[in-house]
mmCIF file of C-alpha atoms in Angstrom:
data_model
loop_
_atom_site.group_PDB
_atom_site.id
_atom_site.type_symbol
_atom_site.label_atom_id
_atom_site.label_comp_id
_atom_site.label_asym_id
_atom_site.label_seq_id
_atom_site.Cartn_x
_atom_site.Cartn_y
_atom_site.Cartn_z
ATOM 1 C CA UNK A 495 -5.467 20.296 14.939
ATOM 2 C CA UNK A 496 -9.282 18.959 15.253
ATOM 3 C CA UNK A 497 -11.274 21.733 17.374
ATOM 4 C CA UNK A 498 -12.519 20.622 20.805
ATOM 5 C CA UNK A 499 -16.031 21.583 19.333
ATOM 6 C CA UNK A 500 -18.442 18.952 17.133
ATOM 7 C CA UNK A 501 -18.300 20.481 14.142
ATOM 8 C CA UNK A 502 -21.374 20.880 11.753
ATOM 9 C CA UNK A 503 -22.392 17.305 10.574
ATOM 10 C CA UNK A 504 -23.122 17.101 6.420
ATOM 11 C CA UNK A 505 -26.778 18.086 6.016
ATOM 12 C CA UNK A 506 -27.213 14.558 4.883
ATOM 13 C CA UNK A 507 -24.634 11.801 3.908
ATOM 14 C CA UNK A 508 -25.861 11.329 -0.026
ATOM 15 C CA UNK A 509 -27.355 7.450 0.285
ATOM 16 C CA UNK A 510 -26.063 7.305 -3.228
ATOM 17 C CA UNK A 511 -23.762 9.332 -5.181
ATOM 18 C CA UNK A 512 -20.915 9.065 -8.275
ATOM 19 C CA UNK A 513 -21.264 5.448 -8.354
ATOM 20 C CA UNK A 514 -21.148 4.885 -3.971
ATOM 21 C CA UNK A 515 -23.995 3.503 -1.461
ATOM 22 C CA UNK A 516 -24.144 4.335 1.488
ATOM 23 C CA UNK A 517 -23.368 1.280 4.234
ATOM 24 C CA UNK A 518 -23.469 2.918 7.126
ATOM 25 C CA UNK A 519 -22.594 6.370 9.364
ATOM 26 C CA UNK A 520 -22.016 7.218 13.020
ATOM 27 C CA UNK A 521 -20.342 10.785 14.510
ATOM 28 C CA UNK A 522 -17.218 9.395 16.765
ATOM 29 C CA UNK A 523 -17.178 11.726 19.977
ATOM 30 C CA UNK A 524 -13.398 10.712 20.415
ATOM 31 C CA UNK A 525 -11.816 12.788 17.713
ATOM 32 C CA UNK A 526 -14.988 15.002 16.851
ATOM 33 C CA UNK A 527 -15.847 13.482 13.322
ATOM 34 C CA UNK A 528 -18.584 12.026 11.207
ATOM 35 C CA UNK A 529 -17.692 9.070 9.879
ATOM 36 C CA UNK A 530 -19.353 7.370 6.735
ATOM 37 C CA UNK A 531 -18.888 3.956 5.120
ATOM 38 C CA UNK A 532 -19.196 3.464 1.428
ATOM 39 C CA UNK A 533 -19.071 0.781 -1.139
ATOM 40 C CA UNK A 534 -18.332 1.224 -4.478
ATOM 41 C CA UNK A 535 -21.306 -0.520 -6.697
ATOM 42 C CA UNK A 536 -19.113 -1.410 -9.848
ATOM 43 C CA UNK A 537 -15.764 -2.700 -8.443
ATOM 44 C CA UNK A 538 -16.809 -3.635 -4.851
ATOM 45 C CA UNK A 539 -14.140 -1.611 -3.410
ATOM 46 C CA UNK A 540 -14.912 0.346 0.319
ATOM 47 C CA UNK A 541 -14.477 3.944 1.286
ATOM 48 C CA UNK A 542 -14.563 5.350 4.641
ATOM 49 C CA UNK A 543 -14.925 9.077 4.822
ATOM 50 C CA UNK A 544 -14.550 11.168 7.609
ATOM 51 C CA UNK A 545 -15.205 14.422 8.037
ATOM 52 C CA UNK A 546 -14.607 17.076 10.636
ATOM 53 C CA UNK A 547 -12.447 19.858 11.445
ATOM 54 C CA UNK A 548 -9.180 19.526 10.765
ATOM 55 C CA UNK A 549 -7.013 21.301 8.038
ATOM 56 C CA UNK A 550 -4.368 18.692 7.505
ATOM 57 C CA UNK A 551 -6.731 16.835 5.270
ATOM 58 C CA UNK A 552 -5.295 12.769 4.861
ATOM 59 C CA UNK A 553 -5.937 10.237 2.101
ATOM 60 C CA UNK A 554 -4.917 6.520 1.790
ATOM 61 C CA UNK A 555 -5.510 3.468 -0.028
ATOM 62 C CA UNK A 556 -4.331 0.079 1.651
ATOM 63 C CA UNK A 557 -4.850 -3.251 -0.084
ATOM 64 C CA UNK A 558 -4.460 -6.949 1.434
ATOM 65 C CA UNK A 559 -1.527 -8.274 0.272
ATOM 66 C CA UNK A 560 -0.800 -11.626 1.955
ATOM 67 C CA UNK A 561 2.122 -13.894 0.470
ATOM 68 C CA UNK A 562 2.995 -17.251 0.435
ATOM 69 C CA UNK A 563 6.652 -16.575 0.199
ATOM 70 C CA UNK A 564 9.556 -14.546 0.697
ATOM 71 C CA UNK A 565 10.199 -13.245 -2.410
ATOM 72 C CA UNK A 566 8.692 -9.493 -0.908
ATOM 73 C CA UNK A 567 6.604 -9.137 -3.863
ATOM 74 C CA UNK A 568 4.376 -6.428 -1.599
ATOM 75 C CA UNK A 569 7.779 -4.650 -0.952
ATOM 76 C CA UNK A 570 8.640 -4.378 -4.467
ATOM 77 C CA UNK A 571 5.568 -3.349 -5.733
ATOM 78 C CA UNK A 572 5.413 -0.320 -3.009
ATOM 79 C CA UNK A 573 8.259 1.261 -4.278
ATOM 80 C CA UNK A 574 7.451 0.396 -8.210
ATOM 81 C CA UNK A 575 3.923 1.812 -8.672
ATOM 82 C CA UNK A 576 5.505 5.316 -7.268
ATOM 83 C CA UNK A 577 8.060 4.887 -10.437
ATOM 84 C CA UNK A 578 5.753 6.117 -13.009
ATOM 85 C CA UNK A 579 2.008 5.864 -13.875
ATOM 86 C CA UNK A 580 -0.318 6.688 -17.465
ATOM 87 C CA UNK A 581 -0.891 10.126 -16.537
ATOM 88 C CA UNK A 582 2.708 10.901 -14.421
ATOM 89 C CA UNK A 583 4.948 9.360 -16.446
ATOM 90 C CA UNK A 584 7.811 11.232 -15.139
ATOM 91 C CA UNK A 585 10.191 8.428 -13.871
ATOM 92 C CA UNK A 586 9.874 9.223 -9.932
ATOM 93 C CA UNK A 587 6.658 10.987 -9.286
ATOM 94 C CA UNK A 588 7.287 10.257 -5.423
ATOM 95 C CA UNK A 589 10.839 12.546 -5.578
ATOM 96 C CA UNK A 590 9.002 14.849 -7.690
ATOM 97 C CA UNK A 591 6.263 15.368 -5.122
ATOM 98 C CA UNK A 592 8.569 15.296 -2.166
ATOM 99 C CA UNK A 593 10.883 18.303 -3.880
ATOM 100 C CA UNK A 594 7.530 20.221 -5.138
ATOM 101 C CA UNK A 595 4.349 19.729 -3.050
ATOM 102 C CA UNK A 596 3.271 21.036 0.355
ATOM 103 C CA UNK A 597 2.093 18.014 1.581
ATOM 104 C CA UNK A 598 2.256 17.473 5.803
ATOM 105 C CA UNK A 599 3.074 13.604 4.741
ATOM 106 C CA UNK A 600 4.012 11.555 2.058
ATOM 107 C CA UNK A 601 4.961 7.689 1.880
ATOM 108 C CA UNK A 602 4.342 4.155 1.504
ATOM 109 C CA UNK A 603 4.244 1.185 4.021
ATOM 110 C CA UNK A 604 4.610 -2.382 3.143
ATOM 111 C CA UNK A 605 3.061 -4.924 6.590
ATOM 112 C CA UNK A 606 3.166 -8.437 6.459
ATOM 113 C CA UNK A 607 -0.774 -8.604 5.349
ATOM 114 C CA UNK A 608 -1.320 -4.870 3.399
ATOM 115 C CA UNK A 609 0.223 -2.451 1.661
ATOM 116 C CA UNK A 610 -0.530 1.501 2.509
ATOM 117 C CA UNK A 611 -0.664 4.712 0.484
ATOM 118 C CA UNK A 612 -0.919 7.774 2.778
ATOM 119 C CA UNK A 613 -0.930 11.417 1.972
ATOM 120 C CA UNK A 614 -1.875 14.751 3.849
ATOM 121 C CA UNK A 615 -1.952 18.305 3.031
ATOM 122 C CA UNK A 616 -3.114 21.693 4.742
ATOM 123 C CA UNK A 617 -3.736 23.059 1.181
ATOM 124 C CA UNK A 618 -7.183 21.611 -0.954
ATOM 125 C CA UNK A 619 -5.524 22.578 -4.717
ATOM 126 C CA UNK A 620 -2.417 20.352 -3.460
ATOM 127 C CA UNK A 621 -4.139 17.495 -1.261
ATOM 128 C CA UNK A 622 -6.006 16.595 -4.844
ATOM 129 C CA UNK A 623 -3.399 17.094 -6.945
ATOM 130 C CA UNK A 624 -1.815 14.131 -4.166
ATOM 131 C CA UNK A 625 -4.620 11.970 -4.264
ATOM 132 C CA UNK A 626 -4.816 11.740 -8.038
ATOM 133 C CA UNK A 627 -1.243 11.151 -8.123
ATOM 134 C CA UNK A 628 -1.233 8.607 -5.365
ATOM 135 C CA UNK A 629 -4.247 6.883 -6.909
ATOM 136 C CA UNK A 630 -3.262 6.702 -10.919
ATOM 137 C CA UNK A 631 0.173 5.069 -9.151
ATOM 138 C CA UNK A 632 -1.555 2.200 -7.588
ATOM 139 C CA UNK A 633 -4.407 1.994 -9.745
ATOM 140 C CA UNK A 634 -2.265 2.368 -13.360
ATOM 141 C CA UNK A 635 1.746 1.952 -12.791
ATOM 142 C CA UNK A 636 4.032 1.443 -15.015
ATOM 143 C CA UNK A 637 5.318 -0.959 -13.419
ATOM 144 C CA UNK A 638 2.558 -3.292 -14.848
ATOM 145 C CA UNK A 639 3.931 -3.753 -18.492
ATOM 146 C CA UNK A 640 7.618 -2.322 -17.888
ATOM 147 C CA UNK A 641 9.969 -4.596 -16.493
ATOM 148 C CA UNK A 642 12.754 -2.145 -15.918
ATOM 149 C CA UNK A 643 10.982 -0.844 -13.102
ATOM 150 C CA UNK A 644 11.363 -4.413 -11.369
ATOM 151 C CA UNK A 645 14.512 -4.687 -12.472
ATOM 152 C CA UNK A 646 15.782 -1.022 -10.743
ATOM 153 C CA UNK A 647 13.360 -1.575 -7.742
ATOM 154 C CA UNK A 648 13.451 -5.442 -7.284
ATOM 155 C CA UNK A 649 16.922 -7.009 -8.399
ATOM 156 C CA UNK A 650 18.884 -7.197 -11.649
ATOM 157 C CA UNK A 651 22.236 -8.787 -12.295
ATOM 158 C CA UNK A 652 25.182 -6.272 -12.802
ATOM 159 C CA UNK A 653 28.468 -6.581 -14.272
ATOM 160 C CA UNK A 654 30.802 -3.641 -13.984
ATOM 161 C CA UNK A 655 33.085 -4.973 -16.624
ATOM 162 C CA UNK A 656 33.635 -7.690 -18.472
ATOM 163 C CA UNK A 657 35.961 -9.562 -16.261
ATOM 164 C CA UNK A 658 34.177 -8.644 -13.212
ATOM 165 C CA UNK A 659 32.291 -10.845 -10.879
ATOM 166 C CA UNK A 660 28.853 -10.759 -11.587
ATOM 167 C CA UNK A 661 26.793 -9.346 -8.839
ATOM 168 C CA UNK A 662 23.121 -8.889 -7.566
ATOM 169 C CA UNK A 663 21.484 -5.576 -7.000
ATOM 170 C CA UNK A 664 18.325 -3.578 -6.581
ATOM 171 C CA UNK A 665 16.676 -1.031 -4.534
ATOM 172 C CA UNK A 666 14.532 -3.619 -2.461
ATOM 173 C CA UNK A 667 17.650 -5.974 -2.972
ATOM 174 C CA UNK A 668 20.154 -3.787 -1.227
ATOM 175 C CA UNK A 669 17.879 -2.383 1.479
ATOM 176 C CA UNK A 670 16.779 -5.879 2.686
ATOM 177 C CA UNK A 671 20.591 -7.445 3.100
ATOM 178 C CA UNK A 672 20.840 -4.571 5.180
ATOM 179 C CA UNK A 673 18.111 -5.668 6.919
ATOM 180 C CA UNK A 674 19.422 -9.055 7.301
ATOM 181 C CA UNK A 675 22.448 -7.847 8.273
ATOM 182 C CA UNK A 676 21.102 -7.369 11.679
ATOM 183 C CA UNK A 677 20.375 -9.786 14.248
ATOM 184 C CA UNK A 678 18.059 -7.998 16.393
ATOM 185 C CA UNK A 679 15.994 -7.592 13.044
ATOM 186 C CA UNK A 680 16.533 -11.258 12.070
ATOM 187 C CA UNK A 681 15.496 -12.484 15.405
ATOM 188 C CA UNK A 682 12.559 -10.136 15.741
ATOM 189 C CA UNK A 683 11.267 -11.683 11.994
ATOM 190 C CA UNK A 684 12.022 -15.182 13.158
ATOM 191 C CA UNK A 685 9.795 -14.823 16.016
ATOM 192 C CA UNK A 686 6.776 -13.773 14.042
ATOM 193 C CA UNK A 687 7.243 -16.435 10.950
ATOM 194 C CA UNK A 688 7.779 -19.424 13.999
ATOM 195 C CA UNK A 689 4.750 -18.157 15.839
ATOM 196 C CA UNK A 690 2.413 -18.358 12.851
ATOM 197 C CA UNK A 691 3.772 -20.697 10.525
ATOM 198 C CA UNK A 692 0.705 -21.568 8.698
ATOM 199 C CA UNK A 693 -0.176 -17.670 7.819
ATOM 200 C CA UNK A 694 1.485 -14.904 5.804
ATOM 201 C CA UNK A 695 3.176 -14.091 8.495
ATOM 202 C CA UNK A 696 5.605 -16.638 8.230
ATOM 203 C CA UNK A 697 6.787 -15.361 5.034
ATOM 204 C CA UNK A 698 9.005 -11.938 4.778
ATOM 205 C CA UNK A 699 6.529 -9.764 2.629
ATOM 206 C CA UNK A 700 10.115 -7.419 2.555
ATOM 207 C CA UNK A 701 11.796 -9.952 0.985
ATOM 208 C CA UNK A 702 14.521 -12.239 1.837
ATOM 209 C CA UNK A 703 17.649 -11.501 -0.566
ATOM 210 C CA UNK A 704 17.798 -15.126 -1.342
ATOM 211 C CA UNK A 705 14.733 -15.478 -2.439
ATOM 212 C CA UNK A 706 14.171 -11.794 -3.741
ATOM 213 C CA UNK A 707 16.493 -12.691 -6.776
ATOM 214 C CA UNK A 708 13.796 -15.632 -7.827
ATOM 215 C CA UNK A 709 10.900 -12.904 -8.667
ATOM 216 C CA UNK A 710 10.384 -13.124 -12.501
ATOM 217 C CA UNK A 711 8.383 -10.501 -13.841
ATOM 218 C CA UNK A 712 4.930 -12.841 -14.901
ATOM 219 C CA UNK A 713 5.080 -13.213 -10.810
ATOM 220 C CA UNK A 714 4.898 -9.842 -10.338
ATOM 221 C CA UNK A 715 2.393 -8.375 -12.676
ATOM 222 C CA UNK A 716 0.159 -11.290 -11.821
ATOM 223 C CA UNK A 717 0.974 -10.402 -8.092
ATOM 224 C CA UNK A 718 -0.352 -6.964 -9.235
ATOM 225 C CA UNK A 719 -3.105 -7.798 -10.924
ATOM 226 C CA UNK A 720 -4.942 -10.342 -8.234
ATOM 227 C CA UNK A 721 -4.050 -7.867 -5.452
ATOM 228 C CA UNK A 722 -3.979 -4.337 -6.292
ATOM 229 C CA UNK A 723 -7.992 -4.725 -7.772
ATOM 230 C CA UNK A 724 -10.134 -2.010 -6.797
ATOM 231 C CA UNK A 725 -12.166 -5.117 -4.743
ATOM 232 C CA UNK A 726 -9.820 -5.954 -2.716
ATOM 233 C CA UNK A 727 -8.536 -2.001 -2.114
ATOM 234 C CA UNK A 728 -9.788 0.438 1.152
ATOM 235 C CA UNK A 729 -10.016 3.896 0.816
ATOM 236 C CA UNK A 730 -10.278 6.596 3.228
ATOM 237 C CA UNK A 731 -10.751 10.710 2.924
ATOM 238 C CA UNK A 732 -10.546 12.892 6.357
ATOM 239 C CA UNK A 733 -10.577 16.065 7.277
ATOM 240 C CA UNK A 734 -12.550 19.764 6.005
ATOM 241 C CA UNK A 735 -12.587 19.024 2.511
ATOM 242 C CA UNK A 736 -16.009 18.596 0.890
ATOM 243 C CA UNK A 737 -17.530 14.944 1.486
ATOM 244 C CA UNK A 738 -18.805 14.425 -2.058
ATOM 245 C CA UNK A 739 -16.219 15.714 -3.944
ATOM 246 C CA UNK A 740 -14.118 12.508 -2.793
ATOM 247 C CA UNK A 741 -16.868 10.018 -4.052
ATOM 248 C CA UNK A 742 -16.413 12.292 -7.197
ATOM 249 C CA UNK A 743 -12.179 11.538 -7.049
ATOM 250 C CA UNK A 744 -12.845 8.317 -6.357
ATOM 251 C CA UNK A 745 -15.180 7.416 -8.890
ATOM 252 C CA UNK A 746 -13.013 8.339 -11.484
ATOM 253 C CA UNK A 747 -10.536 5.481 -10.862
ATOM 254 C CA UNK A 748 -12.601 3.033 -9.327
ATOM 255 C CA UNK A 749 -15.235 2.788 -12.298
ATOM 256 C CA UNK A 750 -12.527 0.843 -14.474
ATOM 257 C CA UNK A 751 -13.084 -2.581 -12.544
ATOM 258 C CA UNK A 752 -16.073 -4.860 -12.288
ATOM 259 C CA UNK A 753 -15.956 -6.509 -8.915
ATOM 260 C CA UNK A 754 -16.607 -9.656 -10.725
ATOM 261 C CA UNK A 755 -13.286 -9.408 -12.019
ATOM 262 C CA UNK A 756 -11.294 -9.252 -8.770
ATOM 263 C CA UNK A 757 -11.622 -10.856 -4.859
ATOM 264 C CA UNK A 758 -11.654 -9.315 -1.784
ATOM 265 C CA UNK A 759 -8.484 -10.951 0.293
ATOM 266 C CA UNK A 760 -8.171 -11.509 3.511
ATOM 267 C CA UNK A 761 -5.743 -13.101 5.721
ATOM 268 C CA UNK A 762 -6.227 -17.096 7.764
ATOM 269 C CA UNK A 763 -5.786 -17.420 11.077
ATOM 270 C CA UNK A 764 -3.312 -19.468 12.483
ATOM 271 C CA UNK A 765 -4.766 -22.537 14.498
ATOM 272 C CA UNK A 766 -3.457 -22.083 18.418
ATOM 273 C CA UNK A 767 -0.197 -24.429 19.571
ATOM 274 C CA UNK A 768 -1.109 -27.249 21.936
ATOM 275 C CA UNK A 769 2.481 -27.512 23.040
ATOM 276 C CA UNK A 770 6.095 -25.669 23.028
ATOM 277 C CA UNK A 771 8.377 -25.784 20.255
ATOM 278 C CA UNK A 772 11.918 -24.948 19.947
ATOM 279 C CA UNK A 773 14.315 -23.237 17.060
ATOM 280 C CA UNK A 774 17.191 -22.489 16.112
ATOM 281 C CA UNK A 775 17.953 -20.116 12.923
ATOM 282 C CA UNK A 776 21.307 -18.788 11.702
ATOM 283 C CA UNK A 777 21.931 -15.247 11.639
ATOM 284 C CA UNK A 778 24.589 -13.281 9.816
ATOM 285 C CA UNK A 779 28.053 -13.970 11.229
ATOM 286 C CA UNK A 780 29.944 -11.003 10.414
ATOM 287 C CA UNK A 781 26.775 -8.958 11.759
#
């Protein structure tokens, strides 16, 4: 819990420190934190930290991962840079963490137009040990050179014996014919991809099963490359923890990229309707 009291701003937010300038900072009365804004000099990337009271320290990285089809490429990649890493190559890190940490939260969120890599802990020794887990997945999977993790994660062909039909599976693969196995869910989709049809969001960033089994793995490590950048990533620290030892954290990933090599994305807007439209779209009978 924050306490109802300010607490005791930094003595100064460092203007400059393990590679970071300082943007801009502000104290927020509404949740009793100061709040500053960084960017990262060498690879362009942002971090926002906030500090104040509370013991359940949180971490995250997001980046923008519009699409400009259905293939859920975002989805994929969530659950495949949690599959492995350079310095946790144990195959899943994530189940690892889950079974052994004390974090307060652990997980991953893929939205039509980012992707989200949130953590929290009450204890300092295991909220780093998170972040530099949680940031060596995103920022060096192995995902990136190993196509088996697409292939377990994403979709693979299967044969269960010889004479057997030959079938389509995958983690992603499975979970979103589920998905698609609802109405409710298909409708609720439709509505978004009809509304804004000139946007990501008229693409399924989760992936459509059809169109999940067309990913080939160039598409996805190039996917991974142009969007998972340290330019186009967010960061942000909160809680008690010291303020400078997360530029310090940081720094240690983020000084691999030059910001020349990498864009920050963002997402169009969709130009307004100047009349109605109707649709129809099928939905799964047997649903």
């Amino acid at each position: 819990m924050v306490d109802s009291e300010q607490p005791p701003p930094p003595a100064v937010w460092p203007a400059s420190s393990h590679g970071f300038e300082l943007v801009r900072s502000e104290y927020v009365s509404e949740s009793s934190s100061h709040v500053a804004l960084y960017r990262h000099l060498a690879s362009g990337a942002e971090l926002m930290s906030v500090r104040n009271a509370d013991e359940n320290k949180t971490f995250g990285v997001t980046f923008c991962t519009p699409v400009h089809d259905s293939k859920g490429t975002p989805h994929i990649l969530e659950h495949s840079v949690l599959c492995g890493s350079d310095r946790y190559p144990c195959k899943e890190p994530f189940v690892e963490l889950m079974k052994g940490s004390l974090n307060t939260f652990l997980n991953a969120f893929t939205y039509p137009d980012r992707t989200c890599y949130p953590v929290a802990s009450t204890n300092l020794r295991d909220y780093y040990n998170l972040v530099d887990v949680y940031l060596d997945a995103v920022f060096a999977p192995r995902a990136r050179h190993d196509p088996d993790v697409l292939a377990q994660e994403g979709w693979h062909h299967d044969l269960a014996r010889p004479e057997g039909p030959l079938k389509i599976k995958g983690v992603v693969y499975n979970e979103m014919k589920g998905v698609y196995s609802s109405p409710d869910a298909v409708n609720a989709r439709s509505i978004t991809q009809e509304l804004f049809p000139d946007t990501t969001y008229h693409h399924d960033s989760g992936g459509q099963p059809s169109a999940i089994s067309q990913l080939s793995f160039e598409e996805f490590r190039a996917f991974y490359s142009k969007h998972y950048h340290a330019r186009n990533a967010r960061l942000w620290f909160s809680g008690d923890d010291p303020a400078e030892r997360r530029l310090e954290i940081a720094d240690a990933y983020l000084s691999r990229f030059a910001a020349a090599d990498g864009e920050r994305l963002s997402v169009e807007a969709q130009p307004l309707w100047t009349r109605p439209r109707a649709v129809e779209l099928p939905y799964a009978a047997s649903a």
